[in-house]
XYZ file of C-alpha atoms in Angstrom:
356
model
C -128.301 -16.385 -20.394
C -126.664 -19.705 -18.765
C -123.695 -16.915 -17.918
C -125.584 -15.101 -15.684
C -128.317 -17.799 -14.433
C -124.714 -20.051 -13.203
C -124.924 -20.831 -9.390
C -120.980 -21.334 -9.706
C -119.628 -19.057 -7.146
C -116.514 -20.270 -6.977
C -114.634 -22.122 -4.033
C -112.301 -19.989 -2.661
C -111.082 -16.383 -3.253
C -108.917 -17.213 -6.810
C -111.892 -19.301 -7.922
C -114.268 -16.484 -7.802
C -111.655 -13.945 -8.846
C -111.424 -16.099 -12.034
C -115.490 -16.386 -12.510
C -115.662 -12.751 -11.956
C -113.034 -12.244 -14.773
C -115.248 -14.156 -16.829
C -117.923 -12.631 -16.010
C -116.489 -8.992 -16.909
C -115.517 -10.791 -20.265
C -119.387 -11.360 -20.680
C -120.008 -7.909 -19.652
C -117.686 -5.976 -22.143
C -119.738 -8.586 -25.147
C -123.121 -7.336 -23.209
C -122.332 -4.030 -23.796
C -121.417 -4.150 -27.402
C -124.313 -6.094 -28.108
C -127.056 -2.912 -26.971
C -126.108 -0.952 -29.715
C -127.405 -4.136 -31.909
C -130.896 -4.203 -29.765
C -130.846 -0.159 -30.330
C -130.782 -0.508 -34.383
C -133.506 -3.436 -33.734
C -135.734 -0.740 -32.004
C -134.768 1.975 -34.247
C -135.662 -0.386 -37.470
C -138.688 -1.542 -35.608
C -140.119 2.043 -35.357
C -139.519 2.768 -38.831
C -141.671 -0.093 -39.678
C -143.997 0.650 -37.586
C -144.119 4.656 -38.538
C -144.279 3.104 -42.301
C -147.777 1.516 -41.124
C -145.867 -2.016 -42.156
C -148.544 -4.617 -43.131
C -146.789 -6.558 -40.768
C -147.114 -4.043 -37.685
C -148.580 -6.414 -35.217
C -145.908 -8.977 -35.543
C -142.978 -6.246 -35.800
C -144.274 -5.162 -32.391
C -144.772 -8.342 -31.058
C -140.979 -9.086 -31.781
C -139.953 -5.734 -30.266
C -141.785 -6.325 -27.463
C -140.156 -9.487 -27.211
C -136.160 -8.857 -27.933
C -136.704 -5.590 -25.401
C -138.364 -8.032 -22.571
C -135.502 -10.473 -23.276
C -132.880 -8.085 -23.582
C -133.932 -6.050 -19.814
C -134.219 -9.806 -18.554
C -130.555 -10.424 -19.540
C -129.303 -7.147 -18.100
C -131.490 -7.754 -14.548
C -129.852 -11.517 -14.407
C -126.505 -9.969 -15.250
C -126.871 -7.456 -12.671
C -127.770 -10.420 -10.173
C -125.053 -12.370 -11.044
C -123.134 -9.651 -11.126
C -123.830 -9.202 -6.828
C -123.803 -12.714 -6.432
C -120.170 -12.746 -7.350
C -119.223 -9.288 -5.332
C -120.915 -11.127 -2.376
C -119.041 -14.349 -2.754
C -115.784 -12.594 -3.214
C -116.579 -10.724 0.541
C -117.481 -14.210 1.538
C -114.379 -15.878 0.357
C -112.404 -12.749 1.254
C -113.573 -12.951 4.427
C -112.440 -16.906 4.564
C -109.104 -15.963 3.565
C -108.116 -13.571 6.064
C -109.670 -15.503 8.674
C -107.163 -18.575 7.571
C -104.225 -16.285 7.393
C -104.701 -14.859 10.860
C -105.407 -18.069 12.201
C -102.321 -19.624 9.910
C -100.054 -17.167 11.564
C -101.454 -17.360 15.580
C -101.044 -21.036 15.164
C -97.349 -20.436 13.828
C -96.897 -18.332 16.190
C -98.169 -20.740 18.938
C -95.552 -23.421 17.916
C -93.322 -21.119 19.475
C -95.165 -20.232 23.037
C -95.624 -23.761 23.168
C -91.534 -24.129 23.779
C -90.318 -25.560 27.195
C -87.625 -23.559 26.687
C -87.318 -21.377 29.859
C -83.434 -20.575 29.993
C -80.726 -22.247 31.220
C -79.171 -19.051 32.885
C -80.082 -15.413 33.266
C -79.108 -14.360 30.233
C -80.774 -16.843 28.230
C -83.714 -15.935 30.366
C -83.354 -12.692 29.392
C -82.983 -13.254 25.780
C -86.349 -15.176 25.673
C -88.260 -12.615 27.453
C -86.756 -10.000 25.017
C -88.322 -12.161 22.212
C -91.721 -12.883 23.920
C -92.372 -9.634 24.927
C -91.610 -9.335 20.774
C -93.909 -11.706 20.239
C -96.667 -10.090 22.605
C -96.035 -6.512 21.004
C -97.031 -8.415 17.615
C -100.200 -9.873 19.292
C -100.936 -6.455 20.526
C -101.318 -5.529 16.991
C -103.109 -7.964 15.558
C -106.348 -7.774 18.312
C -107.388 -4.802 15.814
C -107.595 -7.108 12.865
C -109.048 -10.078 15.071
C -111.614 -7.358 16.096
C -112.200 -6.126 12.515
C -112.602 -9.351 11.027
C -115.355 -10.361 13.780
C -117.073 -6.931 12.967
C -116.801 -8.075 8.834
C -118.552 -11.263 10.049
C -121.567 -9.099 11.486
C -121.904 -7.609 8.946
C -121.642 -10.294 6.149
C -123.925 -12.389 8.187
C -126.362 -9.376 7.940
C -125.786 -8.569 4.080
C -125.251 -12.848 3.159
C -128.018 -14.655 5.265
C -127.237 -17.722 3.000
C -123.554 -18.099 4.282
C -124.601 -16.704 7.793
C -123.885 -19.970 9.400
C -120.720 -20.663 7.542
C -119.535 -17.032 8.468
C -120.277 -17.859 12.393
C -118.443 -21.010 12.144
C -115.109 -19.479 10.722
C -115.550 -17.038 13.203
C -116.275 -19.407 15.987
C -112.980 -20.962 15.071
C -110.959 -17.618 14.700
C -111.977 -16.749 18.399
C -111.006 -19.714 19.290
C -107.440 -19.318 18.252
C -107.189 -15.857 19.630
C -107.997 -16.724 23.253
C -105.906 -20.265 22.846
C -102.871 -18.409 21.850
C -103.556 -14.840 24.093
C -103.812 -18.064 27.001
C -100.832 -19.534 26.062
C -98.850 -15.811 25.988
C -99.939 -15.305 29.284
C -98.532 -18.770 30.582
C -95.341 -18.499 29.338
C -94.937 -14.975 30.532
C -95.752 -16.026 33.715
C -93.006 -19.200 33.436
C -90.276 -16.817 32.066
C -91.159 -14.298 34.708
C -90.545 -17.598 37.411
C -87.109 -18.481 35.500
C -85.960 -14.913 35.366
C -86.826 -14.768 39.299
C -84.875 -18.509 39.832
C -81.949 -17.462 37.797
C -81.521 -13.602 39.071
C -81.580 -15.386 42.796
C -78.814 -18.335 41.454
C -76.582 -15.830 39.795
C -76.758 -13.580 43.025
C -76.094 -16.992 45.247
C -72.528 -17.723 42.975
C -72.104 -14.043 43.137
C -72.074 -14.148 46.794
C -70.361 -17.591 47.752
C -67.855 -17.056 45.225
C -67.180 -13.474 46.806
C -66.673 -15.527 50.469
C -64.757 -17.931 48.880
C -62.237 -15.229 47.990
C -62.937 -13.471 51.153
C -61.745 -16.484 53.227
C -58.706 -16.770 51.363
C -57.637 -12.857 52.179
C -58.208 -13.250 55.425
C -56.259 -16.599 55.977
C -53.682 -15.211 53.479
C -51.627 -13.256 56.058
C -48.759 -14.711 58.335
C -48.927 -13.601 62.187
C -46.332 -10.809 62.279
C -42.684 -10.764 63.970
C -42.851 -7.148 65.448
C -45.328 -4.450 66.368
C -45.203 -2.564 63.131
C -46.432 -5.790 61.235
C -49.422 -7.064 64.330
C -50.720 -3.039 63.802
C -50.909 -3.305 60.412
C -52.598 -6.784 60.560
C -55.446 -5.523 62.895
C -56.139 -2.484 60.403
C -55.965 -4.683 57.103
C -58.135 -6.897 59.011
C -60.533 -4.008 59.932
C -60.456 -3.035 56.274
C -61.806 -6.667 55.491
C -64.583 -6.351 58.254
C -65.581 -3.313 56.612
C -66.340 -5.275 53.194
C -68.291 -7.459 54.864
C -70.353 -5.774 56.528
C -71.149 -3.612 53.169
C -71.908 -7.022 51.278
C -74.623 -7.380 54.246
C -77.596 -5.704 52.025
C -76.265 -8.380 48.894
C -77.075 -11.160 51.250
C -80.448 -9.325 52.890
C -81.693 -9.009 49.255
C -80.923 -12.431 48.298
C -82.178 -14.310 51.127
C -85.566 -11.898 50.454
C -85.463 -12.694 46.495
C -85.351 -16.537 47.743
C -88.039 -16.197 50.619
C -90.022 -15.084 47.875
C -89.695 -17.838 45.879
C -90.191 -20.112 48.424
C -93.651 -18.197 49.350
C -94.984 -18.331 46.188
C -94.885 -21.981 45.616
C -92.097 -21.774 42.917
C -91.022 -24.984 41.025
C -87.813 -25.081 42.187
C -88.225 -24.437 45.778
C -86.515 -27.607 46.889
C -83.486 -25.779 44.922
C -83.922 -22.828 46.357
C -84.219 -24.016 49.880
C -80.994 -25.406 49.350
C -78.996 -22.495 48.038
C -80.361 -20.163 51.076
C -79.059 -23.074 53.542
C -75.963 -22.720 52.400
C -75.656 -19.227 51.404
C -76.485 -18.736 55.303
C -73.913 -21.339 56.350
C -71.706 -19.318 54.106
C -72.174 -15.701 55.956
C -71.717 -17.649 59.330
C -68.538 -19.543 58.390
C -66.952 -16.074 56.570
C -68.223 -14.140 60.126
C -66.405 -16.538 62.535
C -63.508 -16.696 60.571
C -63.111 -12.898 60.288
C -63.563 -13.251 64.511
C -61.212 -16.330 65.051
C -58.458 -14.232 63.258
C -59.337 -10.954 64.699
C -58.300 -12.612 68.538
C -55.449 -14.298 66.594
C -53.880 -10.785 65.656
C -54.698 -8.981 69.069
C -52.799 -11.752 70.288
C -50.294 -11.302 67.778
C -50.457 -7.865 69.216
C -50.295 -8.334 72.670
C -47.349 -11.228 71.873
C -45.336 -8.273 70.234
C -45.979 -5.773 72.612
C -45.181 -8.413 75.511
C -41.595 -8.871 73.440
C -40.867 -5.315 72.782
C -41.706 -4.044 76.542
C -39.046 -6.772 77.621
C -36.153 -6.529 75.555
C -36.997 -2.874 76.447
C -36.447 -3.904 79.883
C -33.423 -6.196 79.539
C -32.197 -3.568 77.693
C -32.280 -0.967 80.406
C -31.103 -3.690 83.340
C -28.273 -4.357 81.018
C -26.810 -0.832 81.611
C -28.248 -0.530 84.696
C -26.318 -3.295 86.090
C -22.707 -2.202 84.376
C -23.558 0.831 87.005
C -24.162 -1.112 90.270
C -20.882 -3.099 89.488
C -19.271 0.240 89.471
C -16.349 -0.195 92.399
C -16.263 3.674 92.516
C -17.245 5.360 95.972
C -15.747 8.831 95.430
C -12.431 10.238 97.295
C -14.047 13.180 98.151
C -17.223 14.478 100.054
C -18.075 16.009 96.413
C -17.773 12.915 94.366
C -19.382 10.934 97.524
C -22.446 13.350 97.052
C -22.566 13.439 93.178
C -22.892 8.983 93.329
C -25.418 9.070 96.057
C -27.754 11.863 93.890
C -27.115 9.433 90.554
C -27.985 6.496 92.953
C -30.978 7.972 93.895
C -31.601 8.704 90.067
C -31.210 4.747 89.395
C -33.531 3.768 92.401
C -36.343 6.108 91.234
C -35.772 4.498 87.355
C -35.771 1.212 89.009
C -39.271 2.136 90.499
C -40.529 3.365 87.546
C -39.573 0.183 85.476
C -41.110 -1.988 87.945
C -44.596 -0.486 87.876
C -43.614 -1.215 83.990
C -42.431 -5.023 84.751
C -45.721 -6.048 87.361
């Protein structure tokens, strides 16, 4: 009887586990021990049938061992849902502590101020959060359930109803604490990817016009026609690569605008980069036209040279035929000089239209 009249429930889950191993221990003896209080009734009735001069008292102890005996088996029973309930109880406690045990592990880690240092490491660390949320995801069933389990146990354990609310009080607590904190750093890892997507397109871009600048100062003015032509159309070629680099700098200067517009922590930064990233385009677009004149001057230089050792070249032979002494000895040969000195006179016209 003090077995099943304890009040020991036990003090956490392995506690009660151990009391209710106990208490099955007491059980199994309970059990073995009806088959005594059956022989006790069955020798009892025998008495009794034998009209015992002792009847009254035989029946008085019957009475007695049987009122005893159902009074052991209703406290066992008792104790016997007194330990089931603590076990929920404690049960209960336990999962609550692991849950919270593991969203305030888990917490450590939101709590980082670890944001990247560059886009990939950006991108690693939203790989890993979004991870983290996916595992979060999952456990809002079993923060649910266990909130449902302390309905109910505060329904079916009145007793423990305010030590139920409390743990679940705190377990709330921890879920919108850490769902908070997922949300924040989401939201700062979103703003670093942003920063570091815009940085890696600014040294994309300014190292592309730092290269840029260099092929188009790389080339020597030419020496001849040939060389100024080919100038202007490798030139051309190099105004065509800027100008389809234009949407890389559009969506840039948009990705920064952005930034700026949304109050970003680094807008000082950005401000910055979008200065010079402008100053950048400018400087690479008046180069490109500074050299362009250079080469149609180039051009218009080798033309200028060509057309007059063109020239000198034709006054050269021209002139061995005006020192000609020749005037014919015949009318024939007198005719056939004038008609090639009309030849050279229209030539002569013809160059000079050439020369002014």
């Amino acid at each position: 009887e003090a077995i099943v009249t304890s009040e020991e429930l036990g003090q956490d889950l392995e506690h009660v586990e151990v009391l209710q191993k106990k208490f099955e221990e007491f059980q199994t003896d309970l059990a073995a021990h009806e088959e005594r209080v059956n022989e006790v009734n069955q020798f009892a009735g025998k008495l009794i049938q034998e009209q015992h001069p002792e009847e009254e008292i035989i029946k008085s102890k019957q009475d007695e061992v049987n009122a005893s005996w159902q009074r052991l088996k209703g406290l066992a029973l008792q104790r016997q849902g007194k330990l089931f309930g603590a076990a929920e109880v404690q049960r209960f406690n336990r999962d609550v502590d692991e849950t919270i045990s593991w969203i305030k592990e888990k917490g450590q880690l939101m709590a980082s101020d670890d944001f990247g240092r560059d886009l990939a490491s950006v991108q690693a660390l939203l790989r890993k959060h979004e991870g983290l949320e996916r595992d979060l995801a999952a456990l809002e069933d079993k923060v649910k359930a266990l909130c449902a389990e302390a309905d109910r146990l505060q329904q079916s354990h009145p007793i423990n109803a305010s030590q139920i609310q409390v743990k679940r009080e705190e377990l709330i607590a921890n879920w919108e604490q850490i769902r908070t904190l997922a949300a924040e750093r989401h939201a700062r890892l979103n703003d670093s990817y942003r920063l570091q997507r815009f940085l890696a397109d600014f040294r994309d871009l300014t190292s592309w016009v730092t290269e840029m600048k260099a092929l188009i100062n790389a080339d020597e003015l030419a020496n001849d026609v040939a060389g100024a032509e080919a100038l202007l159309d490798r030139h051309q070629e190099h105004k065509g690569e800027i100008d389809a680099h234009e949407d890389s700098f559009k969506s840039a200067d948009e990705s920064g605008q952005a930034l700026l517009a949304a109050g970003h922590y680094a807008s000082d930064e950005v401000k910055e980069k979008l200065t010079i990233l402008s100053d950048e385009r400018s400087a690479l677009l008046e180069l490109w036209e500074l050299r362009r004149q250079q080469y149609e001057q180039c051009m218009d230089l080798q033309l200028f040279y060509r057309d007059t050792e063109q020239v000198d070249n034709w006054m050269s032979k021209q002139e061995a035929f005006l020192l000609n002494e020749d005037l014919g000895d015949s009318l024939d040969s007198v005719e056939a000089l004038l008609k090639k000195h009309e030849d050279f006179e229209k030539s002569l016209s013809a160059q000079e239209e050439k020369i002014t």
